[in-house]
Amino acid sequence: MFSAQTLEKFAREVGKYPADQKQSAIMACLAHAQAEKGWLPAEAIEAVAAYLGMAPIAAWEVATFYNMYDLQPVGKYKITVCTNLPCALSGGYHAGEYLQQKLGIGYGETTADGKFTLKEGECMGACGDAPVFIVNNRSMCSHMHPEQIDKLLEECE
Amino acid sequence: MLEIEIDGKKAEVPDGSTVMDAAQQLGVYIPHFCYHKKLSIAANCRMCLVQVEKAPKPLPACATPVTNGMKVFTHSELAVKAQKGVMEFLLINHPLDCPICDQGGECQLQDLTVGYGPMQSRYSEEKHVVFHKNVGPLISMEEMSRCIHCTRCVRFGQEIAGVMELGMANRNMHSEITTFLGRSVDSELSGNMIDLCPVGALTSKPFRYTARTWELQRRRSVSPHDSVGANLVVQVKHDTVMRVLPYENEAVNECWISDKERFAYQALNSDQRLSQPMVKQGGAWREVDWNVALDYVAHGLKDLAREHGGDALAALAAPQCTVEELFLLNKIMRGLGSGNIDFRARQSDFSADGKGAGAPWLGLPLADLNDLDAALVVGSFLRKDHPLIAQRLRQAAKKGGKISLLSVTGDDPLINLHQQVTVPPSRLAAALGAVVKAAAELKGAAVAAGLEKIMVDAAAKAIAQSLLADGKRAIFLGNAATQSPAAAQLHALAQELARLTGATFGFFGEGGNTVGAYAAGVLPTGANARQMFAQPRRAYVLMGIEPELDCADPQLALGALRGASLVVFISAFKNEQALEYADVLLPMAPFTETAGTFVNSEGRIQSFNGVAKARGDSRPAWKILRVLGNVLNLDGFAYQSSEAVRDEALGQGKAFVAGLDNGLNGLAIALPPVAEGLQRIADVPIHFADPLARRAPALQQTGDAAAPTARMCARTLGELGLTAGDTVKVRQGGGEALLPLAVDDAVPAGCLRVAAGHPDTASLGGMFDPIFVERA
Amino acid sequence: MAMLGAINGVLMAGLDGDKGWRLKDYVGRGGYVQLRRILENKVTQEAVIDEVKKSALRGRGGAGFPTGLKWSFMPRAFPGDKYVVCNTDEGEPGTFKDRDIMRDNPHAVIEGMAIAAYAMGASRGYNYIHGEIWEIYQRFEEALAEARAAGFIGQNILGSGFNFELFAHHGYGAYICGEETALLESIEGKKGQPRFKPPFPASFGLYGKPTTINNTETFAAIPFILNMGGEEYLSLGKPNNGGTKLFSVSGHVNRPGNYEVPLGTPFATLLEMCGGMRGGRQLKAVIPGGSSAPVLPADVIMDCTLDYDSISKAGSMLGSGAVIVMDETVCMVKALERLSFFYHEESCGQCTPCREGTAWMYKVVHRIENGRGKPEDLDLLNSVLGNIAGRTICALGDAAAFPVQSFIRHFRSEFEYHIEHQRCQVPREVQWAGSGFHRIPA
């Protein structure tokens, strides 16, 4: 189900916790699983649960509770836009509208070519840098005004 | 002790009590949904908010610890405002259509809405809709919009059933109770979630929309299905059993019952009920009146006894029969001069007969199981054979009790085990012997003769250590031990281990009335359950039993029955096989339609009345036998009531039977030789174990009732050059069966697991006999 | 990168953005001196806690509980595992200080945690890092590796016999995990649903063991407090409000960013440090302590000093020190709609009043904003929020209620305008202009 590298990462995460608390690694392992698969298919969740000795439904609870797990396939680039109030005051809503217009999709949608998925996010803890995006859960983009947005979209191969 | 005052009433409560505990002690009702005394505290419904003096905010009674001198107000303005506020929130997304809800009339939400709900809804937004789910044949989750997210069902799975199958996915108002990917809920205790659900979200699938709660009469009864003797509330409408629920009895079943006990009632209403006495004449079955049938039986038995002696007759009854039924059957057989009577149809080793000090029993009260500090269970399919005993041991393990399981498969008992040792059936005695030897060595005591050559491994030592430590300790022999060809050896070894360690020892017991049968003395003085078939008799009386499914060696039994000149089949159900070998069919009332008594594994005498009128022309079997006794002109059959029979059998006015004693004398330890070749492991799947469960449609749709497969571990599979998925021919004795082959690493090497108790495998021989397998 | 500014900077003193975060840089700034001193001189646990108590350091996560007192609750004689947990799950809208601390000065957090672990006799620690700041999480992992290699964490630290294993654990998108018991549940590999208290984490925390949880900024302040002495740190602020505090300023100012100022600094001074209002527009309202704190109108906030007591007196909370500044271009209904959506979205779903009530409030505010308000809605909202606040396991219920209550209290006329005219008072282009986003789509 998972590559050797991903399994190695699983083992490293499990090593952070007391021996009888393997379940603690579920969040990190699901994140690694998602990074490998591009999203989190149910089989991957079940495999992680088995790896950690958890009931699959317990892993499912975790995967559905935290909103950075993608339980549906997403585009190659998932752009999450913070529209919470502090960002909105500095253009968060408007950056989102601009993106939607450029990509021709709404929040929760993926472009026809499968390249971009757009999501509306909650506070990312970088309100001073508004508007803020996160690409693929990993890299944060600050001060996303039109020029920066254009540049970001160009850089996405 | 802490002092507390609730609504002006004072109480003293133990340290660690919550306000809810104190309120219950005082008889003060505090409304609640998520709180349940058997589950962990979630404090999420917020319905039990009360005012506590000096606290600025209302506090949940279920989770707030009592402090000394605390004053609580459950009906103050602050408390009532909080409770009403919660009620309003619970109702905004809940459908307000009680008249079409199956829970209507027995819904905590509905009841509390009367007391705390608003007269009119202020909520004018769209209501949230939750999609329905299909989680199997027992629990209906059609109405999940009704769920109030109390998580009782989730906690039940985690804490009581020992397996988390339901969870609450998502968050915020999108939270919903679900299984992983819509899989079924398979726990053998799952039905209890229906009882726990305070609303109409989880309901009984078989019962759903068949009756309204207020149409039902509630009558108490006792479960025949296993040796716990769970107390039941049987709900009846127009003499039809509509539903079975637990009757709370902390000492016996707490507030739980197994799914088998809950749903087997469907069989009572099935078209397979035998409703008229029938006699075979000239190869054709004919319905007859009772007097004709009983005359026929009486004459037949009497004539055979006269011609061939009483020894030509034999009787076999199920351990689910009542004390009264068993006692009278025994009396009739004795009256006819036969000592060939037994109820231990699955037993294969009878060498302990006559050496026992009394009736074998659990060895301690059921309630003590939860508090064991250490226990060793030998030879048991624990969860399936004794779901509620497994549950109690689960609680003991949760409290730190060291529970070990020494058995013939590695099935997961869902108990946090101290040790699990899995051996082939023929090594069970040796494995127990190793624990005995380890205990002796650890204690510095002499090792019993016969155990000198046994190797003590680390697991045996760890088990022995746990049994030698301080605290409450016990050793139990389960069904697979009782049914084993080495049953007497296992008994002797358990006794020796108990002697060495100071632990108690006992038997789980197979049927709902196993201990009752012993206590009523329904034991052979002639041929036992095996001998009566191994040396065929001319006449058989069968009561409540289906030999092709219930006997240790079905083919042996069928052979004898086919050759007999008279077979009297007393049963609540029609039976295809019996139509062939029997000569008379007498329709008996099942437990719900007769008065009777079961004695559970702790020796508790539990009498009950019929909850419904007997179906068709069927009769309570104690009455059938009484009349038969009269027709036979036997003395002592003038009983006026079932109580009179019981009192004669067990003595008058007793709560527990006399003579419980697991002691065994005069049996030397001598380990049986290890079997050569492939060994059979024959479990009796939970829903095949008695005639009622076999005929309950919903139970038969569960995973536990899947048709048997031939199962072996990957290693044995490889050694035999077989592949999982193959159809294989399994041969045993003269019989064979075609079964799909499956890999199951819980099966020890060198063994083939083929379930007993099922038509697909009834053609095979003994449960412990040599077995052969080849690609079909 | 956010702008950094400081007067009397302590935590952020000597930092040059995210270039000098490595161990050698931190040591160069005097880092790990306190940990070394404590271990080498065998300073007693009581002495460390006393020094922290003297500083009057109050928890920087939002609740403002005195740190020294919290530490003294840990059962020091408890046999077996005890835990120290750092809360870097910074998701309170408006708050972004911990991210800067973690980016620029991660070793200050590590040293602070190690000292805390020593003082409380804990041998294991976790830093729970907001899932959205992945780069910061990775950097912290690197910093941990450096500290481990240098012997500042791990077994037998600096030869003292003191052991402290510290690990990073990331969140993955759940605001509620900033609540300390939800955070513990999350580390245990479950949904982040807060626990009912009591028992408190000091007696029943992570894996059921005694646990102390502090905010990132709190831990980061520890080495500096021990360096300068508790009393001196206290004297930087005002009585009962010791030391400096990072304020995260967002919204309609010219230079949003983190500003470390002494507690008690006038709000007007902070506003000036941020370069004043964007475009020279009028200040309308400020949420002074993160989105959960009640909003204050301009005239009220302009009279406040930035400390726990002053803001509390004005009817709000200093909270995490997240100052959300709003000018005249803001539609207060729309602003509240967004916050109400947030609390509804982030409700863990456990308690009835929060799960049902936050969704109800959002739906009503959403209706008002979209021109479908009813005259009775404002009373309804006030009643509903009254049934949420104080009725839930954790403070999220309160946090959801406060904005609704305070927005309606202070800006009732705007809500009434929406309901009466079925539309917003502030034209769309004005809102765009206020946001500073440069292009309005056609």
XYZ file of N, CA, C and O in Angstrom, chain B residues 405-460:
224
model
N -5.927 -16.881 28.284
C -6.784 -17.797 27.532
C -5.922 -18.902 26.935
O -4.976 -18.636 26.192
N -6.251 -20.119 27.303
C -5.563 -21.299 26.761
C -6.617 -22.059 25.978
O -7.521 -22.650 26.566
N -6.510 -21.995 24.640
C -7.595 -22.599 23.882
C -7.092 -23.150 22.555
O -5.890 -23.179 22.294
N -8.054 -23.572 21.738
C -7.693 -24.304 20.521
C -7.697 -23.426 19.271
O -7.335 -23.901 18.189
N -8.137 -22.175 19.408
C -7.961 -21.231 18.304
C -7.510 -19.906 18.893
O -7.721 -19.633 20.080
N -6.923 -19.108 18.068
C -6.462 -17.793 18.508
C -7.494 -16.712 18.286
O -7.138 -15.549 18.117
N -8.780 -17.079 18.263
C -9.836 -16.079 18.097
C -9.651 -14.957 19.118
O -9.317 -15.213 20.268
N -9.923 -13.727 18.689
C -9.722 -12.584 19.571
C -10.913 -12.442 20.513
O -12.025 -12.180 20.064
N -10.695 -12.618 21.798
C -11.822 -12.479 22.725
C -12.148 -11.006 23.011
O -13.054 -10.722 23.778
N -11.401 -10.085 22.390
C -11.575 -8.649 22.624
C -11.401 -8.310 24.103
O -12.099 -7.491 24.671
N -10.482 -9.026 24.688
C -10.115 -8.776 26.080
C -8.624 -8.498 26.069
O -7.880 -9.148 25.336
N -8.221 -7.545 26.843
C -6.803 -7.266 26.935
C -6.151 -8.392 27.741
O -6.123 -8.361 28.951
N -5.666 -9.403 27.026
C -5.230 -10.633 27.682
C -3.832 -10.520 28.274
O -2.966 -9.835 27.738
N -3.657 -11.242 29.345
C -2.330 -11.376 29.947
C -1.502 -12.349 29.091
O -0.406 -12.024 28.650
N -2.053 -13.515 28.821
C -1.392 -14.496 27.956
C -2.446 -15.154 27.082
O -3.565 -15.375 27.529
N -2.076 -15.467 25.860
C -2.952 -16.277 25.026
C -2.129 -17.421 24.452
O -1.143 -17.196 23.757
N -2.536 -18.634 24.791
C -1.833 -19.818 24.307
C -2.806 -20.606 23.450
O -3.924 -20.892 23.877
N -2.388 -20.899 22.232
C -3.269 -21.616 21.313
C -2.610 -22.928 20.911
O -1.480 -22.923 20.413
N -3.294 -24.019 21.143
C -2.735 -25.339 20.837
C -3.789 -26.187 20.135
O -4.978 -25.929 20.277
N -3.345 -27.214 19.401
C -4.323 -28.142 18.828
C -5.108 -28.814 19.951
O -4.586 -28.964 21.062
N -6.331 -29.255 19.671
C -7.177 -29.842 20.711
C -6.488 -30.950 21.490
O -6.606 -31.022 22.717
N -5.702 -31.788 20.804
C -5.118 -32.924 21.524
C -3.979 -32.494 22.443
O -3.486 -33.283 23.233
N -3.561 -31.253 22.329
C -2.487 -30.773 23.218
C -3.019 -29.900 24.354
O -2.249 -29.366 25.161
N -4.325 -29.753 24.396
C -4.898 -28.853 25.396
C -4.528 -29.293 26.820
O -4.120 -28.486 27.657
N -4.653 -30.601 27.067
C -4.358 -31.095 28.416
C -2.877 -30.896 28.749
O -2.525 -30.484 29.856
N -2.012 -31.162 27.769
C -0.576 -30.989 28.016
C -0.251 -29.529 28.304
O 0.562 -29.210 29.179
N -0.918 -28.634 27.577
C -0.655 -27.202 27.789
C -1.117 -26.777 29.172
O -0.468 -25.966 29.839
N -2.252 -27.310 29.593
C -2.704 -26.989 30.952
C -1.762 -27.643 31.969
O -1.441 -27.048 33.003
N -1.304 -28.830 31.629
C -0.345 -29.514 32.489
C 0.912 -28.677 32.690
O 1.477 -28.650 33.795
N 1.331 -27.985 31.652
C 2.526 -27.142 31.764
C 2.304 -26.015 32.769
O 3.209 -25.657 33.540
N 1.090 -25.472 32.775
C 0.783 -24.409 33.749
C 0.787 -24.999 35.161
O 1.314 -24.395 36.106
N 0.229 -26.203 35.292
C 0.210 -26.860 36.600
C 1.647 -27.082 37.086
O 1.993 -26.785 38.231
N 2.469 -27.568 36.177
C 3.859 -27.835 36.544
C 4.579 -26.533 36.913
O 5.322 -26.481 37.902
N 4.341 -25.496 36.126
C 4.974 -24.202 36.413
C 4.566 -23.706 37.791
O 5.394 -23.204 38.561
N 3.273 -23.863 38.103
C 2.790 -23.400 39.409
C 3.477 -24.185 40.532
O 3.893 -23.605 41.544
N 3.605 -25.484 40.329
C 4.252 -26.307 41.352
C 5.709 -25.882 41.533
O 6.191 -25.721 42.657
N 6.369 -25.663 40.418
C 7.786 -25.278 40.503
C 7.952 -23.908 41.171
O 8.822 -23.716 42.003
N 7.094 -22.977 40.780
C 7.178 -21.636 41.367
C 6.929 -21.685 42.874
O 7.478 -20.917 43.646
N 6.045 -22.595 43.264
C 5.700 -22.709 44.678
C 6.684 -23.573 45.438
O 6.663 -23.622 46.666
N 7.498 -24.312 44.704
C 8.387 -25.269 45.352
C 7.633 -26.493 45.826
O 8.062 -27.172 46.760
N 6.486 -26.760 45.213
C 5.692 -27.933 45.595
C 6.033 -29.091 44.663
O 6.639 -28.899 43.609
N 5.591 -30.269 45.057
C 5.850 -31.449 44.231
C 5.049 -31.374 42.937
O 3.903 -30.950 42.944
N 5.693 -31.750 41.857
C 5.004 -31.786 40.576
C 4.198 -33.080 40.506
O 4.718 -34.156 40.814
N 2.913 -32.934 40.145
C 2.035 -34.095 40.123
C 2.590 -35.170 39.203
O 3.173 -34.866 38.159
N 2.384 -36.413 39.616
C 2.820 -37.531 38.780
C 2.131 -37.436 37.434
O 0.969 -37.067 37.350
N 2.855 -37.743 36.397
C 2.284 -37.670 35.051
C 2.680 -36.408 34.332
O 2.479 -36.286 33.128
N 3.246 -35.436 35.076
C 3.619 -34.183 34.424
C 5.133 -34.014 34.338
O 5.627 -32.966 33.943
N 5.864 -35.071 34.716
C 7.317 -34.931 34.810
C 7.945 -34.503 33.497
O 8.864 -33.681 33.462
N 7.426 -35.032 32.409
C 8.111 -34.814 31.136
C 7.685 -33.549 30.410
O 8.228 -33.218 29.352
N 6.710 -32.873 30.963
C 6.192 -31.686 30.262
C 7.196 -30.550 30.321
O 7.854 -30.313 31.333
N 7.324 -29.826 29.200
C 8.182 -28.638 29.145
C 7.360 -27.436 29.606
O 6.234 -27.248 29.166
N 7.953 -26.632 30.458
C 7.279 -25.409 30.905
C 7.823 -24.243 30.090
O 9.012 -23.972 30.110
N 6.984 -23.618 29.349
C 7.461 -22.460 28.570
C 7.139 -21.156 29.304
O 6.534 -21.155 30.384
N 7.558 -20.031 28.692
C 7.425 -18.733 29.361
C 5.962 -18.378 29.594
O 5.599 -17.820 30.637
N 5.110 -18.730 28.624
C 3.699 -18.367 28.761
C 3.070 -19.124 29.925
O 2.348 -18.549 30.742
N 3.380 -20.420 30.015
C 2.827 -21.222 31.108
C 3.283 -20.665 32.451
O 2.514 -20.583 33.410
